[in-house]
PDB file of C-alpha atoms in Angstrom:
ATOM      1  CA  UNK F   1      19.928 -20.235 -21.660  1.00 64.00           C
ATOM      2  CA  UNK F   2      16.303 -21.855 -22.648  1.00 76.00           C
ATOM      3  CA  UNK F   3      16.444 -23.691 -19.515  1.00 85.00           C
ATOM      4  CA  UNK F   4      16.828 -20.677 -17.265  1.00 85.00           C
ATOM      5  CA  UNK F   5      13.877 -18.490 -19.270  1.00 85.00           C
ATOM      6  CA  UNK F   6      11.705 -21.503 -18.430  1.00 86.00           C
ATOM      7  CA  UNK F   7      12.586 -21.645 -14.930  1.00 85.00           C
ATOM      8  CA  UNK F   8      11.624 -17.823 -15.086  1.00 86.00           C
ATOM      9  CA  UNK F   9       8.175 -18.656 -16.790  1.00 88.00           C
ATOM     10  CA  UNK F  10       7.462 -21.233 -14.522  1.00 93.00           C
ATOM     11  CA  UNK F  11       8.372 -19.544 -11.260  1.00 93.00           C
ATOM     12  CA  UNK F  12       4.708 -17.071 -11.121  1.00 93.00           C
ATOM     13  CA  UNK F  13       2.977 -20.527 -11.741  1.00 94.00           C
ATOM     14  CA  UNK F  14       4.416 -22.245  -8.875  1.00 94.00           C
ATOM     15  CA  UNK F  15       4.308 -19.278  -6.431  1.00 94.00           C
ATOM     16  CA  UNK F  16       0.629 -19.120  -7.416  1.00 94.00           C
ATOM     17  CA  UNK F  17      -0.500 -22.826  -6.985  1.00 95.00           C
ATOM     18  CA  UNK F  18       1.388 -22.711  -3.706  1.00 94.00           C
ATOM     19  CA  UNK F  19      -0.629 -20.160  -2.203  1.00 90.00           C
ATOM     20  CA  UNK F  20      -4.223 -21.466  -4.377  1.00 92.00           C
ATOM     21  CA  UNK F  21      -3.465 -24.985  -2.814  1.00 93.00           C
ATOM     22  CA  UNK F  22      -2.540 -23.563   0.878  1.00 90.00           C
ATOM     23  CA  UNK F  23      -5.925 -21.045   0.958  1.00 88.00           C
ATOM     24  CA  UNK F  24      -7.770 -23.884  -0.855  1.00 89.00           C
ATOM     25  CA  UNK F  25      -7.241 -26.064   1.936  1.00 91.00           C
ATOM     26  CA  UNK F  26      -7.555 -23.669   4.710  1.00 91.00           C
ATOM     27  CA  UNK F  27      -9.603 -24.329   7.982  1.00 93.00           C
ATOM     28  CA  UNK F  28     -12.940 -22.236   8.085  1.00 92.00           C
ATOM     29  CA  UNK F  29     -11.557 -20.034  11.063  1.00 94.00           C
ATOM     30  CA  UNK F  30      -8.936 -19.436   8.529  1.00 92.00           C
ATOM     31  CA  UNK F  31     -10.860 -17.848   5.848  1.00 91.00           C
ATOM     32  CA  UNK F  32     -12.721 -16.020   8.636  1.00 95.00           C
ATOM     33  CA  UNK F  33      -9.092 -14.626   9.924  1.00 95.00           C
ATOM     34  CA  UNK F  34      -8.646 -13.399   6.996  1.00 92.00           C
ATOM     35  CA  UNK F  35     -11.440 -11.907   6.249  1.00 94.00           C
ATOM     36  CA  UNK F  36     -11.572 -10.197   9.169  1.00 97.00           C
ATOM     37  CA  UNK F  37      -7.925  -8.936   8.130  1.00 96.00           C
ATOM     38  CA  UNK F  38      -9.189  -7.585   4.856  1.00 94.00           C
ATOM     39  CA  UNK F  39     -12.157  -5.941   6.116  1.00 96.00           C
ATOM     40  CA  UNK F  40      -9.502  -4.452   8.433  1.00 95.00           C
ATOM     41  CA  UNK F  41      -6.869  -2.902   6.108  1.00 94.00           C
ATOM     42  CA  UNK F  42      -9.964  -1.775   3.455  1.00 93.00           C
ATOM     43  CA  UNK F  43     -10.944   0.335   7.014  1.00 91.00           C
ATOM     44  CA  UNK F  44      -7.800   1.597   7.642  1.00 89.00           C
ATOM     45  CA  UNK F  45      -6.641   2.418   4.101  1.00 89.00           C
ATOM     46  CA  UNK F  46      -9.646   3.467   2.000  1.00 88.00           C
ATOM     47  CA  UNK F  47     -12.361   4.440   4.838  1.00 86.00           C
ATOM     48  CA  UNK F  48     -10.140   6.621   7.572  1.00 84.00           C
ATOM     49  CA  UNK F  49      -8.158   8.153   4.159  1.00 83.00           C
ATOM     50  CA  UNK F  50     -11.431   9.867   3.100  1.00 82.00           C
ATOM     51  CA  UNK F  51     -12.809  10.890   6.674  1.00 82.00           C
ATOM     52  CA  UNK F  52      -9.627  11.835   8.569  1.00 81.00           C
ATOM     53  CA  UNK F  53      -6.616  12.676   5.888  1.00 78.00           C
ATOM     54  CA  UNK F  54      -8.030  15.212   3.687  1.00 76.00           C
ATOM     55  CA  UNK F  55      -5.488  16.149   0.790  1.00 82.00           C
ATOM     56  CA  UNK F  56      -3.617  19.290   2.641  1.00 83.00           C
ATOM     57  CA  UNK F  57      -1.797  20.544  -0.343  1.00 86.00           C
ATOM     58  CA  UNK F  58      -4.887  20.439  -2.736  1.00 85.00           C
ATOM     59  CA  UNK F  59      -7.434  22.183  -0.998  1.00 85.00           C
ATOM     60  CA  UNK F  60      -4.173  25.190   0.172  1.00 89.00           C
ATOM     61  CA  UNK F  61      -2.919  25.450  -3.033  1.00 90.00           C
ATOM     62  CA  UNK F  62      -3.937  26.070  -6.896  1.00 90.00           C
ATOM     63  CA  UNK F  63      -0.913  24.649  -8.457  1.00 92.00           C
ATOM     64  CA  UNK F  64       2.117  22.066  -8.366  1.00 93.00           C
ATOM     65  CA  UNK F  65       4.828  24.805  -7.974  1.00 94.00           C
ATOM     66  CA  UNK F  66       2.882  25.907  -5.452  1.00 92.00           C
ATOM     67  CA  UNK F  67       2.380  23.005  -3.720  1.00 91.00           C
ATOM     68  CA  UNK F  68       6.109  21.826  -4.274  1.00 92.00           C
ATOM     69  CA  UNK F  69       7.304  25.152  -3.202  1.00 92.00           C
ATOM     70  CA  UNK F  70       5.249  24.508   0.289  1.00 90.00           C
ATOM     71  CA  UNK F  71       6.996  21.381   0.342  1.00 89.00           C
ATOM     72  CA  UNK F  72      10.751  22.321  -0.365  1.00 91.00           C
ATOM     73  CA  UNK F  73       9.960  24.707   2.567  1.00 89.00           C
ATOM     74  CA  UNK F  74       8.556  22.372   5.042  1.00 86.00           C
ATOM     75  CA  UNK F  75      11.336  20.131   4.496  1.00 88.00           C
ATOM     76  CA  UNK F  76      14.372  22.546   4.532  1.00 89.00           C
ATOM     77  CA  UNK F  77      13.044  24.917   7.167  1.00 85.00           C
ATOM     78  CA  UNK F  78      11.654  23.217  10.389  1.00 73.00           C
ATOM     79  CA  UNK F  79      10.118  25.560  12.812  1.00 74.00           C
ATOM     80  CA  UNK F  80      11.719  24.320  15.977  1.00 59.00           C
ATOM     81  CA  UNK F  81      15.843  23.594  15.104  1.00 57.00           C
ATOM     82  CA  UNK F  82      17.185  22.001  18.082  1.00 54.00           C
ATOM     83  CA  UNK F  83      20.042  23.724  19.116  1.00 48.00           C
TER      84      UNK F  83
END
């Protein structure tokens, strides 16, 4: 039973040397790659968020029964049923 706690212990340690060692000994067009991929996802996550998805329900509605309410209707009653 000790052994396999250990094994558990040890296990976050080894995932995280593995990928210190493999970024630690990455080319320089690798760190740029990935960079570039950050800089990428912080764009499409954090920037277009604030500019182009403004929070609907907030800004319609005072209150979380309202807002759920909105919801629960969306969901259960689509405007165009096929038929």
């Amino acid at each position: 039973m000790n052994n396999v706690l250990s094994k558990l212990i040890e296990l976050p340690k080894k995932v995280w040397r593995f990928y210190y060692e493999g970024f630690r000994n990455q080319a320089k067009w690798g760190r740029q790659l990935w960079l570039v991929i950050l800089i990428k996802l912080f764009i499409m996550f954090f920037v277009l968020k604030l500019f182009f998805f403004p929070n609907f329900l907030n800004t319609k509605y005072t209150n979380d029964q309202e807002r759920s309410d909105y919801v629960i209707d969306q969901l259960t009653n689509p405007k165009n049923q096929l038929k």
